[in-house]
Structure formats: structure tokens, C-alpha cells
PDB file of N, CA, C and O in Angstrom:
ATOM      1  N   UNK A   1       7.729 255.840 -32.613  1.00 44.00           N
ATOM      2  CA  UNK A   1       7.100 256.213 -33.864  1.00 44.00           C
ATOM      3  C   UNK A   1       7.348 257.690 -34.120  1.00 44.00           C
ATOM      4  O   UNK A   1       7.252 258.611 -33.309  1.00 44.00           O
ATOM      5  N   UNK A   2       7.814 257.757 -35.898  1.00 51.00           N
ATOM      6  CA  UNK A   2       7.897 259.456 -35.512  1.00 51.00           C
ATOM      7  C   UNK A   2       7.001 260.242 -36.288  1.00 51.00           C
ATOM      8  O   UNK A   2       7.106 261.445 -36.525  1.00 51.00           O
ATOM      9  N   UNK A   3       5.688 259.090 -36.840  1.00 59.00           N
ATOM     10  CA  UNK A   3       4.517 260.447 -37.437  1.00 59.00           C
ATOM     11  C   UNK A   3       3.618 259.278 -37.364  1.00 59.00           C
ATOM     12  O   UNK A   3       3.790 258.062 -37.457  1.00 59.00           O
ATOM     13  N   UNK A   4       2.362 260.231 -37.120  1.00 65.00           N
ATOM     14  CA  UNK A   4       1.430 259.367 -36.556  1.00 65.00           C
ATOM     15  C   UNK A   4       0.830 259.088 -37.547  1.00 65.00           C
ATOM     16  O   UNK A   4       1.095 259.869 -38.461  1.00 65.00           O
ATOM     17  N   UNK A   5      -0.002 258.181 -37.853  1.00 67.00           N
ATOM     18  CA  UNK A   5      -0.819 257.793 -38.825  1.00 67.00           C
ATOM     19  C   UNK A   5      -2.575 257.425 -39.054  1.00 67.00           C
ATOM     20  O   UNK A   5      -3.138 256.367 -38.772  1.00 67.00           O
ATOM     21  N   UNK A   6      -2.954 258.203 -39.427  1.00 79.00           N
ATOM     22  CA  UNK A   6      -4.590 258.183 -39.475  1.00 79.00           C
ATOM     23  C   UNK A   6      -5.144 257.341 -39.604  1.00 79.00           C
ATOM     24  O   UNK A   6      -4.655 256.829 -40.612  1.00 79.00           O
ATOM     25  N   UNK A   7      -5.962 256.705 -39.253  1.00 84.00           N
ATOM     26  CA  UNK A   7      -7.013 255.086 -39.609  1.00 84.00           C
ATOM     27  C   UNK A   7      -8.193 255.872 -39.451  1.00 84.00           C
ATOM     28  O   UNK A   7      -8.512 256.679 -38.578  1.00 84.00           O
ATOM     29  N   UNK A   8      -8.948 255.349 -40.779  1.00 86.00           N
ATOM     30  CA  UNK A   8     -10.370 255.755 -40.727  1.00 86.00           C
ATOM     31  C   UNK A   8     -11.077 255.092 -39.069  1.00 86.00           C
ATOM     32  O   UNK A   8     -10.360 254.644 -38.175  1.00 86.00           O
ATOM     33  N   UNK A   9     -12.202 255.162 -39.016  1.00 89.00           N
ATOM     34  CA  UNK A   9     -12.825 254.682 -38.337  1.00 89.00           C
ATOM     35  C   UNK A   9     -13.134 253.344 -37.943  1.00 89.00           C
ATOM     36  O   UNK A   9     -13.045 253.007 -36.762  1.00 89.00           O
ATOM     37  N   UNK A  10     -13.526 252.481 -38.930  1.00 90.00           N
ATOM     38  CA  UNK A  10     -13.398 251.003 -39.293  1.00 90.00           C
ATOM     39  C   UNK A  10     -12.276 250.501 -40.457  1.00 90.00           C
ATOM     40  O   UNK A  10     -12.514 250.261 -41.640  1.00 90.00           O
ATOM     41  N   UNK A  11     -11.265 250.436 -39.906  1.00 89.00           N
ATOM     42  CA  UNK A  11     -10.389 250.098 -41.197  1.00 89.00           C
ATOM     43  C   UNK A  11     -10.514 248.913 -41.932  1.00 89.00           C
ATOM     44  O   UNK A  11     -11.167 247.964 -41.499  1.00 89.00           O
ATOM     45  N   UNK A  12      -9.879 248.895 -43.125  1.00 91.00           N
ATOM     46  CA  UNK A  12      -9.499 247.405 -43.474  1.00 91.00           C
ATOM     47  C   UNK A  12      -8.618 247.043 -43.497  1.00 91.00           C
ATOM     48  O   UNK A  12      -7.733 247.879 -43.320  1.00 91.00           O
ATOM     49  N   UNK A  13      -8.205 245.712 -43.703  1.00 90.00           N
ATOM     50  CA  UNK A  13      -6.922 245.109 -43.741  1.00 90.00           C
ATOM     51  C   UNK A  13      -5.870 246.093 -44.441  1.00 90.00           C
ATOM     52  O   UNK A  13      -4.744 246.320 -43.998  1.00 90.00           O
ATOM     53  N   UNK A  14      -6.225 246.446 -45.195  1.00 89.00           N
ATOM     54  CA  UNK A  14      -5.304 246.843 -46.102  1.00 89.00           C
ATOM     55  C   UNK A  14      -5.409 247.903 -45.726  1.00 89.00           C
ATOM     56  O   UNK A  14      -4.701 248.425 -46.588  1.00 89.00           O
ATOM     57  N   UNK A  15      -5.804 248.926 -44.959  1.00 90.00           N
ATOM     58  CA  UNK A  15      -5.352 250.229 -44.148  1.00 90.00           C
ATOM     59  C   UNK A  15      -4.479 250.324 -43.291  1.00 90.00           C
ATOM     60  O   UNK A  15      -3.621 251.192 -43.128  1.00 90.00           O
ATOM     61  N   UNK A  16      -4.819 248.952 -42.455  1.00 89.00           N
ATOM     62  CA  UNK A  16      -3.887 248.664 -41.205  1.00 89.00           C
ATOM     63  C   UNK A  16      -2.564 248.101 -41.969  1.00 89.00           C
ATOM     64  O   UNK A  16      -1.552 248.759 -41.727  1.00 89.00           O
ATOM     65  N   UNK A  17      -2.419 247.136 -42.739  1.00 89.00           N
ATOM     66  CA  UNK A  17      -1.218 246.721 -43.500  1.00 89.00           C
ATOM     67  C   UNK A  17      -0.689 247.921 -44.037  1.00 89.00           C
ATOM     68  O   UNK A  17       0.239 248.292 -43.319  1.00 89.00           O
ATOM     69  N   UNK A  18      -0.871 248.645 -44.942  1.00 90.00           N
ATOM     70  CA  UNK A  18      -0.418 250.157 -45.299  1.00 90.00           C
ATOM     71  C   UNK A  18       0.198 251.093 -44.030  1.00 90.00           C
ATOM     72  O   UNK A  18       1.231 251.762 -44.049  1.00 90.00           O
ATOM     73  N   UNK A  19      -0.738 250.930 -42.957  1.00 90.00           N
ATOM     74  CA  UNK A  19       0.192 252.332 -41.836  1.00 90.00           C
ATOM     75  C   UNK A  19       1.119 250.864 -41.520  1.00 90.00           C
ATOM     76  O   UNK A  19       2.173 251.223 -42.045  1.00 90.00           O
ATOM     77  N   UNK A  20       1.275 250.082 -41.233  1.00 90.00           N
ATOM     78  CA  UNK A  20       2.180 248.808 -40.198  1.00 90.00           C
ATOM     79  C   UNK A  20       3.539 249.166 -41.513  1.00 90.00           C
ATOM     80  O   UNK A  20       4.633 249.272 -40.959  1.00 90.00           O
ATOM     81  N   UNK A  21       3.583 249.279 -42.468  1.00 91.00           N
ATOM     82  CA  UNK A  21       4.072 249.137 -43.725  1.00 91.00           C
ATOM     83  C   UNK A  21       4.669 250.312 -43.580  1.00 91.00           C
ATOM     84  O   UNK A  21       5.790 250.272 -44.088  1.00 91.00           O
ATOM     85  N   UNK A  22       4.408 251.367 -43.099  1.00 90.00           N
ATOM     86  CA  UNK A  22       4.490 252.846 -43.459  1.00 90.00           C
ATOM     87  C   UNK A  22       5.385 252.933 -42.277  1.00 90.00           C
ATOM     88  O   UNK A  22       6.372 253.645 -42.460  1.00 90.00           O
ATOM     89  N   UNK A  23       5.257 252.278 -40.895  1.00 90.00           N
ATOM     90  CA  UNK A  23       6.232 252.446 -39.614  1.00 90.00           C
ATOM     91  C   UNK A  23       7.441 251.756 -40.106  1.00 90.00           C
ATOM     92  O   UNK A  23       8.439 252.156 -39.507  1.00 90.00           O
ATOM     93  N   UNK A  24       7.650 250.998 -40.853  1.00 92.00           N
ATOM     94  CA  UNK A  24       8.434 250.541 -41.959  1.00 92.00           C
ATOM     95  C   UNK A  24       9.417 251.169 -42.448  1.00 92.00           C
ATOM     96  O   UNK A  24      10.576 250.774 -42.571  1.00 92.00           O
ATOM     97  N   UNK A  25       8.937 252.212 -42.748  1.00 91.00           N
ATOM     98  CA  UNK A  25       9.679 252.862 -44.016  1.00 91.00           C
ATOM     99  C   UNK A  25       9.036 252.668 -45.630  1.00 91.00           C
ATOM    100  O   UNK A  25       9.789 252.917 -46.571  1.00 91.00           O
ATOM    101  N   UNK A  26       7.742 252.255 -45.874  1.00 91.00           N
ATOM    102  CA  UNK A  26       7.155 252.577 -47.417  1.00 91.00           C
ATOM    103  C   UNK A  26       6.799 253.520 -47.529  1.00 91.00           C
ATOM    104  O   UNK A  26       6.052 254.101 -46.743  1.00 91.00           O
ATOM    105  N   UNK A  27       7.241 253.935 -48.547  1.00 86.00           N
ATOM    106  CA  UNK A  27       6.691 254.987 -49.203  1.00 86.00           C
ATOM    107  C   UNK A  27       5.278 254.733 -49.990  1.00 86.00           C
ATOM    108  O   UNK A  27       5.296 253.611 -50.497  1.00 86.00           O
ATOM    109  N   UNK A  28       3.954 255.502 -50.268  1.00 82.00           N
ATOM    110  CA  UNK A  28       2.928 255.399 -51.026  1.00 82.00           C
ATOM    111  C   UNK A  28       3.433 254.968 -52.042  1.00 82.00           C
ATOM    112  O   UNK A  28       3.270 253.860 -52.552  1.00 82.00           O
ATOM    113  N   UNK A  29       4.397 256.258 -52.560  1.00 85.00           N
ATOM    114  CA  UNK A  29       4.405 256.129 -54.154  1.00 85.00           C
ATOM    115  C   UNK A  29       5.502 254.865 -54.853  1.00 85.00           C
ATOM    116  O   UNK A  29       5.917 254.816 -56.011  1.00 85.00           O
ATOM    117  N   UNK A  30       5.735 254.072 -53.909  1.00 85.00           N
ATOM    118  CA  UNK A  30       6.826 253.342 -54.274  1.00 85.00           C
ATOM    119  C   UNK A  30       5.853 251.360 -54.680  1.00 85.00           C
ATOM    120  O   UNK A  30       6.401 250.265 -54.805  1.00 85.00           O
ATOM    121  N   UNK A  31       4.727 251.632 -54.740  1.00 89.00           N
ATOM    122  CA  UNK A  31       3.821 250.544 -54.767  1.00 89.00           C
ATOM    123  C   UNK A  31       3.479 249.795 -53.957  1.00 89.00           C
ATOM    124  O   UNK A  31       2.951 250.345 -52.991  1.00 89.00           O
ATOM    125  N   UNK A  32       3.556 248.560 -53.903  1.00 90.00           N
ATOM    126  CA  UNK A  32       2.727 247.953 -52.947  1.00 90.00           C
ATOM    127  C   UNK A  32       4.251 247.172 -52.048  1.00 90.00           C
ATOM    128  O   UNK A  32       5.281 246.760 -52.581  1.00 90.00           O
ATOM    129  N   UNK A  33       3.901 247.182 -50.607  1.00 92.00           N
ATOM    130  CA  UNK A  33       5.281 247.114 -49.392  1.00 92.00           C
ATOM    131  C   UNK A  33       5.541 245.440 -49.350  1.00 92.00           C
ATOM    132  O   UNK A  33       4.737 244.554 -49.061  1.00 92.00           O
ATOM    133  N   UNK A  34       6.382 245.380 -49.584  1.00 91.00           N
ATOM    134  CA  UNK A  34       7.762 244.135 -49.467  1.00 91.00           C
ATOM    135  C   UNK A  34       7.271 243.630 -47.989  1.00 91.00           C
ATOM    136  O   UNK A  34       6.684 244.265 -47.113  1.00 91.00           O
ATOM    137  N   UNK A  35       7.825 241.926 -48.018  1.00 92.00           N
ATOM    138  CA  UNK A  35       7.073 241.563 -46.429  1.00 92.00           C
ATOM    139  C   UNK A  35       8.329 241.885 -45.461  1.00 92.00           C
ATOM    140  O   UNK A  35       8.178 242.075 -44.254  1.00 92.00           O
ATOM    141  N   UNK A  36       9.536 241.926 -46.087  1.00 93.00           N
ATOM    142  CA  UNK A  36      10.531 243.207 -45.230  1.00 93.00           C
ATOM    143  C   UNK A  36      10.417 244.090 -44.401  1.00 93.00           C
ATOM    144  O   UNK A  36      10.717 244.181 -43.210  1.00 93.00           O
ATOM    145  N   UNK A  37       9.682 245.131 -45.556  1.00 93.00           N
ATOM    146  CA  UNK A  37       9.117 246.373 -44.422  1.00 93.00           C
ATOM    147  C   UNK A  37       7.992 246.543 -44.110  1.00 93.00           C
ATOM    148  O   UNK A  37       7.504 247.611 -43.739  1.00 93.00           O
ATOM    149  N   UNK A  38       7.215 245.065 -44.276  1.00 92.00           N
ATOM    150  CA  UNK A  38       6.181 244.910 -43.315  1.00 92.00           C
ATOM    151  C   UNK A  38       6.822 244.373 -41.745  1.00 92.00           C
ATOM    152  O   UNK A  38       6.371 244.678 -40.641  1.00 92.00           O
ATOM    153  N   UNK A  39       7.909 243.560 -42.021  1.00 92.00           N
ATOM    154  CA  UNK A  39       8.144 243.245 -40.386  1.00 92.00           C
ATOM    155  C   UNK A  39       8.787 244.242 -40.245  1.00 92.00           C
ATOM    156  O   UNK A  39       9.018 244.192 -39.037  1.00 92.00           O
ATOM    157  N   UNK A  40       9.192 245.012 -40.558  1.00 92.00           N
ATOM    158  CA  UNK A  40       9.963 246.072 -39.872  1.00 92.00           C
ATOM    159  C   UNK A  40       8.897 247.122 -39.123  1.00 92.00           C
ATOM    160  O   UNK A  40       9.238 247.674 -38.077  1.00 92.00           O
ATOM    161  N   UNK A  41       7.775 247.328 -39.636  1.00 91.00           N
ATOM    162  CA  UNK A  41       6.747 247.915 -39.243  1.00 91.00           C
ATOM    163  C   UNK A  41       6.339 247.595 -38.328  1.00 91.00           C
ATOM    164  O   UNK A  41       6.102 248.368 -37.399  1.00 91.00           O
ATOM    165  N   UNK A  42       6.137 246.407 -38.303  1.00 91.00           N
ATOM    166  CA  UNK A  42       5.411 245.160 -37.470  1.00 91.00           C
ATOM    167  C   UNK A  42       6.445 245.089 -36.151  1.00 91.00           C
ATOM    168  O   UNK A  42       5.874 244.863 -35.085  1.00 91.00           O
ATOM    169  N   UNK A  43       7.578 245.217 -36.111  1.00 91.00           N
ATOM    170  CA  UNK A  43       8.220 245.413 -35.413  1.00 91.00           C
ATOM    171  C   UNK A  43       9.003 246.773 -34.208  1.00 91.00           C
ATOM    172  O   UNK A  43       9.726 246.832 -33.213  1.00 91.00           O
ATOM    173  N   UNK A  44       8.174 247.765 -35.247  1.00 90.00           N
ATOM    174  CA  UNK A  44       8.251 248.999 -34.467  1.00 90.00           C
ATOM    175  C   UNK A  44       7.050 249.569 -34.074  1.00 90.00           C
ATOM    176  O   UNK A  44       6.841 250.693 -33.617  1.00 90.00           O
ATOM    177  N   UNK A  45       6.069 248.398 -34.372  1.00 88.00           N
ATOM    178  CA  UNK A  45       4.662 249.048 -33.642  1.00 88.00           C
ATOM    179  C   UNK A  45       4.784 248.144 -32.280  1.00 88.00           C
ATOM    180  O   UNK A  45       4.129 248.507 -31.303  1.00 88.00           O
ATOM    181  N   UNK A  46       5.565 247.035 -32.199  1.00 87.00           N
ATOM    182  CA  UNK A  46       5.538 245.773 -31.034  1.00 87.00           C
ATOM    183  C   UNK A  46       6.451 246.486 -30.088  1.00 87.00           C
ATOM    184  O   UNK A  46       6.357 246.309 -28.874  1.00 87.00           O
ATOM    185  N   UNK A  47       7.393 247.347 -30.661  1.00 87.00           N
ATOM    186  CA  UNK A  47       8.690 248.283 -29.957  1.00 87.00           C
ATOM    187  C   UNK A  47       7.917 249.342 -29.111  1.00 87.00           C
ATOM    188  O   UNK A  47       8.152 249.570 -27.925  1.00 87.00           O
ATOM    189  N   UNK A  48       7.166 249.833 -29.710  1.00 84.00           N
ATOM    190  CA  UNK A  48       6.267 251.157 -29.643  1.00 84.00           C
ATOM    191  C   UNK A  48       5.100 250.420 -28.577  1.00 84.00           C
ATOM    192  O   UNK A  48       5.211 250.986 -27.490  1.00 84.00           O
ATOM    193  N   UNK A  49       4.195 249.523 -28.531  1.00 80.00           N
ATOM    194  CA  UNK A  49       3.472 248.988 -27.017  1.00 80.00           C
ATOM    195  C   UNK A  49       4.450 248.697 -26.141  1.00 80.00           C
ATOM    196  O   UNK A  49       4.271 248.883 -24.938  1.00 80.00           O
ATOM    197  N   UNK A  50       5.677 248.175 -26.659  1.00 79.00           N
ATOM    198  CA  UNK A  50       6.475 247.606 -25.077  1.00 79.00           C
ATOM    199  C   UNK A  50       6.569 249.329 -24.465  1.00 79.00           C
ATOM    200  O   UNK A  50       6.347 249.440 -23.260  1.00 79.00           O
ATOM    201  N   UNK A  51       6.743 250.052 -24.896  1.00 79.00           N
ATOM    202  CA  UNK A  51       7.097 251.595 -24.775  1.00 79.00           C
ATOM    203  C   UNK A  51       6.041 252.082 -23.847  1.00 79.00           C
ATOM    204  O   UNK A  51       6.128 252.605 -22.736  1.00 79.00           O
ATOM    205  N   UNK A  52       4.679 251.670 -24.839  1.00 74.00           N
ATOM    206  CA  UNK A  52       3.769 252.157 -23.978  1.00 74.00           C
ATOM    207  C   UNK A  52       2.686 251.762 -22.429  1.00 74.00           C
ATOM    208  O   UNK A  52       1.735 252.244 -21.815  1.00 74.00           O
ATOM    209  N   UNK A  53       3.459 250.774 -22.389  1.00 73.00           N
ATOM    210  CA  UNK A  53       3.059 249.844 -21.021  1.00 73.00           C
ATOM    211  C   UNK A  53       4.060 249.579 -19.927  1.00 73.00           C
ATOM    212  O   UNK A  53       3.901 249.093 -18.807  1.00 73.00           O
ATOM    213  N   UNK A  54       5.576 250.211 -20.800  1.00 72.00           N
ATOM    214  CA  UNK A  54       6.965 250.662 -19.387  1.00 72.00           C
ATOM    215  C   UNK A  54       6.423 251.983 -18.929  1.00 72.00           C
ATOM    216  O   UNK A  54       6.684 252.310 -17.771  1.00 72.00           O
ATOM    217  N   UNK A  55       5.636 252.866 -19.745  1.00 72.00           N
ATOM    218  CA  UNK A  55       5.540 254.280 -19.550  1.00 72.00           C
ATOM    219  C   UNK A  55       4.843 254.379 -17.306  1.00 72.00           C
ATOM    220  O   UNK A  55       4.212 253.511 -16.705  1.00 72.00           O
ATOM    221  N   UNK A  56       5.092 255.059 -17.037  1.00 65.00           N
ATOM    222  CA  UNK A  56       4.973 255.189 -15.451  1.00 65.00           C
ATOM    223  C   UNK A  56       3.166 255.301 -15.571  1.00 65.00           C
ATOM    224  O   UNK A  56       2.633 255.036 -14.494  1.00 65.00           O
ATOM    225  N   UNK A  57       2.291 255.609 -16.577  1.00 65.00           N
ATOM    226  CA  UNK A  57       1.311 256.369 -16.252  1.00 65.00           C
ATOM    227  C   UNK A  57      -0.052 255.713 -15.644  1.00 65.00           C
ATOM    228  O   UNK A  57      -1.170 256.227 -15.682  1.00 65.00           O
ATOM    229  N   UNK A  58       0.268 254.584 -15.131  1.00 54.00           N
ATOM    230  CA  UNK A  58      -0.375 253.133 -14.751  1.00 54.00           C
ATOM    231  C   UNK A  58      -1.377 252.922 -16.258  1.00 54.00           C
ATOM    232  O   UNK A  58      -2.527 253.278 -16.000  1.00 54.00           O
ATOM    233  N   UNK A  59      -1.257 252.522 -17.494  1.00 56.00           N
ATOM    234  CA  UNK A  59      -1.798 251.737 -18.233  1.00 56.00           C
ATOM    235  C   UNK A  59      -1.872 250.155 -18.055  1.00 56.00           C
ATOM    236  O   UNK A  59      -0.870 249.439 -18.061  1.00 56.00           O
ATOM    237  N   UNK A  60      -3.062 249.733 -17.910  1.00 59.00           N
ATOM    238  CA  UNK A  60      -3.042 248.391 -17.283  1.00 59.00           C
ATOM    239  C   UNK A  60      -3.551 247.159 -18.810  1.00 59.00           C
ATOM    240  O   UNK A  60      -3.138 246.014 -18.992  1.00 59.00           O
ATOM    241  N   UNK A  61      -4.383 247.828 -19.527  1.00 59.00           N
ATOM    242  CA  UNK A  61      -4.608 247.266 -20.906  1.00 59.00           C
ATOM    243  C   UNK A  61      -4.824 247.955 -21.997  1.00 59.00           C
ATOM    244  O   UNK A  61      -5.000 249.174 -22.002  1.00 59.00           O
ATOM    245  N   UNK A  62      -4.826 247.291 -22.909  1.00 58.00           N
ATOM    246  CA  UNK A  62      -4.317 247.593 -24.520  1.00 58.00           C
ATOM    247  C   UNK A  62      -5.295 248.805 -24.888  1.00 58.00           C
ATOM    248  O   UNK A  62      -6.463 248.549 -24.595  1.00 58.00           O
ATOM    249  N   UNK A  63      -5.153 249.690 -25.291  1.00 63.00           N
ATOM    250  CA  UNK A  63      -6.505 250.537 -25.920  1.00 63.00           C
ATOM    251  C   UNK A  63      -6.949 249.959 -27.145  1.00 63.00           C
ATOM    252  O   UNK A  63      -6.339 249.161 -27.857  1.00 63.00           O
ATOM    253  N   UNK A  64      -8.032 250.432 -27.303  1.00 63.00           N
ATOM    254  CA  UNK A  64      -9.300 249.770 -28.596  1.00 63.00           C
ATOM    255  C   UNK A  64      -8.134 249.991 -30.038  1.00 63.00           C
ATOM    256  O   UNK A  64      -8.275 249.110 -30.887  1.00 63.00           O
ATOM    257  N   UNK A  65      -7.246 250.857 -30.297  1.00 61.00           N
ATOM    258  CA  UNK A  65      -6.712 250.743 -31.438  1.00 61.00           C
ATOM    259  C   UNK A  65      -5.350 249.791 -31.633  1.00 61.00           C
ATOM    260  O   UNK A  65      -4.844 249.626 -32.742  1.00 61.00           O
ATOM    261  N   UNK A  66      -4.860 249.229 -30.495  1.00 65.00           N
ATOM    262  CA  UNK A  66      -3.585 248.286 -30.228  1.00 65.00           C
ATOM    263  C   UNK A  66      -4.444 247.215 -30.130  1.00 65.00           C
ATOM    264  O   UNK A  66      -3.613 246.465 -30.642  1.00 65.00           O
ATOM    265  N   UNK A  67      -5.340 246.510 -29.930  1.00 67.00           N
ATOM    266  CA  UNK A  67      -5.964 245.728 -29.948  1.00 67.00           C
ATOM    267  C   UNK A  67      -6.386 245.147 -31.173  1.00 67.00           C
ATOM    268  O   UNK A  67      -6.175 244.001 -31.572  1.00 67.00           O
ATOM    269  N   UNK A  68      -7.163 246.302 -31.860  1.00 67.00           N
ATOM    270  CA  UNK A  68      -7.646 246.445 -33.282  1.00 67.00           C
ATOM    271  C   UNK A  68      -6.485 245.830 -34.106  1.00 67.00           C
ATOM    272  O   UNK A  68      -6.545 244.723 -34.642  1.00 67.00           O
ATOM    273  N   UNK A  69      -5.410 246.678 -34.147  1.00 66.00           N
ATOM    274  CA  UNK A  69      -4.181 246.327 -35.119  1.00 66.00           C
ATOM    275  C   UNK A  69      -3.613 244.747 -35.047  1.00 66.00           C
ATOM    276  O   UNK A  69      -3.232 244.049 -35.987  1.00 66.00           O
ATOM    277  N   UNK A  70      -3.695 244.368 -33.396  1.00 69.00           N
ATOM    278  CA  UNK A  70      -2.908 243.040 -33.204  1.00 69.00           C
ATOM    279  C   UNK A  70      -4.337 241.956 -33.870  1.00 69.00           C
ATOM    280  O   UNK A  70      -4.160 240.835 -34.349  1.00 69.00           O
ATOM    281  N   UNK A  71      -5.285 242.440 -33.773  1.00 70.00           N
ATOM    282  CA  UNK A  71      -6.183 241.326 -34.445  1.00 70.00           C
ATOM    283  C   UNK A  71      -6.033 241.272 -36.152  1.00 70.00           C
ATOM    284  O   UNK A  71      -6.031 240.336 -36.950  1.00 70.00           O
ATOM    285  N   UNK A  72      -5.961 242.134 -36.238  1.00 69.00           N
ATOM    286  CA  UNK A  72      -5.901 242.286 -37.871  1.00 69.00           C
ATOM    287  C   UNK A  72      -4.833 241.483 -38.695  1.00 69.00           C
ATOM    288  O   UNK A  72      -4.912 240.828 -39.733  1.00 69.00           O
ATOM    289  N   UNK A  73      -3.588 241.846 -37.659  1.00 68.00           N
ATOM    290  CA  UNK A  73      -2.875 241.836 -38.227  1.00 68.00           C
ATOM    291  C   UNK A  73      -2.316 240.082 -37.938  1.00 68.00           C
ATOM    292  O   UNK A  73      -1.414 239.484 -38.524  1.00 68.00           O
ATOM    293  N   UNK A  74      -3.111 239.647 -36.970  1.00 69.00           N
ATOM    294  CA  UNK A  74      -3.254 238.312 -36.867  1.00 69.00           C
ATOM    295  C   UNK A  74      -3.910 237.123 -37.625  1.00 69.00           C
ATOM    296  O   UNK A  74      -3.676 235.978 -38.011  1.00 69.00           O
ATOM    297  N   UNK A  75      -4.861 238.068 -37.609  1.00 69.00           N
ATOM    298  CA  UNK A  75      -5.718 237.451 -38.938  1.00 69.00           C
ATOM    299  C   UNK A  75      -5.207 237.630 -40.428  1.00 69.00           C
ATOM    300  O   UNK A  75      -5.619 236.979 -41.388  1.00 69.00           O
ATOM    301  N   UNK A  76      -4.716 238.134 -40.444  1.00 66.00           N
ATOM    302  CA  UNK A  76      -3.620 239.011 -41.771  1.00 66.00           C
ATOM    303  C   UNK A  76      -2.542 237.663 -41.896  1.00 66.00           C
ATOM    304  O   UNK A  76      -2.306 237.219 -43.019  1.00 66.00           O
ATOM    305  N   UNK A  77      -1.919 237.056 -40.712  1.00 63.00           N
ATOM    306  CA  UNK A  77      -0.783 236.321 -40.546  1.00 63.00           C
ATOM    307  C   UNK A  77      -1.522 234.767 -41.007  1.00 63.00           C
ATOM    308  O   UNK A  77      -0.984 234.068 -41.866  1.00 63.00           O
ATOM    309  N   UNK A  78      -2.690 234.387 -40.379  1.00 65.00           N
ATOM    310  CA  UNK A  78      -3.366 233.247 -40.405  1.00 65.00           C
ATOM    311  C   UNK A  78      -3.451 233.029 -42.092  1.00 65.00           C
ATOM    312  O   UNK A  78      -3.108 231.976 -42.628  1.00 65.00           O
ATOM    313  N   UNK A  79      -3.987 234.256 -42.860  1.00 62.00           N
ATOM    314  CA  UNK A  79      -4.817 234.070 -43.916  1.00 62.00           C
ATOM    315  C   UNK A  79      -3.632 234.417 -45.165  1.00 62.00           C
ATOM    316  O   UNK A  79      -3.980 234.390 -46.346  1.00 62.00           O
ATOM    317  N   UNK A  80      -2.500 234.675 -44.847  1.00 56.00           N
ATOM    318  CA  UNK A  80      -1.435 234.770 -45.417  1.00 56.00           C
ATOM    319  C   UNK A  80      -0.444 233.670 -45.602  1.00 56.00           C
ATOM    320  O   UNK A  80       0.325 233.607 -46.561  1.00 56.00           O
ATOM    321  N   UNK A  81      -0.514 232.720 -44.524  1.00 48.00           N
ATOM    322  CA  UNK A  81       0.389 231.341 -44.140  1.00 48.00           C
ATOM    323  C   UNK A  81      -0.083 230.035 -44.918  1.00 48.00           C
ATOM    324  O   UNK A  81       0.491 228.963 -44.729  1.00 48.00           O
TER     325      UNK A  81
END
């Protein structure tokens, strides 16, 4: 990832879809993100945990915000299909 991205505190769907969107490549001002560069997002945040669980530093499980995102964005997948 090469800029990090802010999440309020309790996000919503559509916060978490917006940054997943944004690892992508969307731009804000370009309207609402194509399901393109939603998997592309979606795909460099899945790139980005494999990353962070090869890392040496013994991480053994997901932190509260990789967790957060994979539910969302699961539920995002369910309620979208």
C-alpha cells in the first residue's frame, strides 16, 4: 500500500468500500468506483495481509481493523450477489 487511509472510528460500508476502492486506484472526484477497481482494491488489501503475516515479527492473528474490513466487505459481497 502506498498511502494510508483513515477510517473513522466505526465505519460504514461505504467508508470501507471507498478506502478498498481507493487501494484501487479511484479517485474521489471521479464519482462513484467501478466493481473493477473495487477488485483491484480488494486485491491489494488481500496482497497487503499476505505481506503482513510473511513479515518475521511473529504476528499470529488478524488485528481489529483486517478483521473489520474482511467482515464488511463480506457482508458487502453477500448483500451485493
Amino acid at each position: 500500500m502506498s498511502t494510508r487511509i483513515k477510517l473513522p472510528e466505526k465505519p460504514t460500508v461505504q467508508d470501507v468500500l471507498l478506502a478498498v476502492a481507493g487501494l484501487g486506484g479511484h479517485l474521489k472526484r471521479n464519482g462513484r468506483p467501478g466493481w473493477l477497481t473495487i477488485d483491484r482494491g480488494f486485491d491489494e488489501l488481500l496482497t497487503s495481509e499476505v505481506g503482513w503475516y510473511a513479515c518475521p515479527l511473529g504476528r499470529s492473528r488478524p488485528s481489529a481493523f483486517m478483521a473489520s474490513v474482511t467482515a464488511t466487505a463480506t457482508t458487502m459481497a453477500t448483500h451485493l450477489l
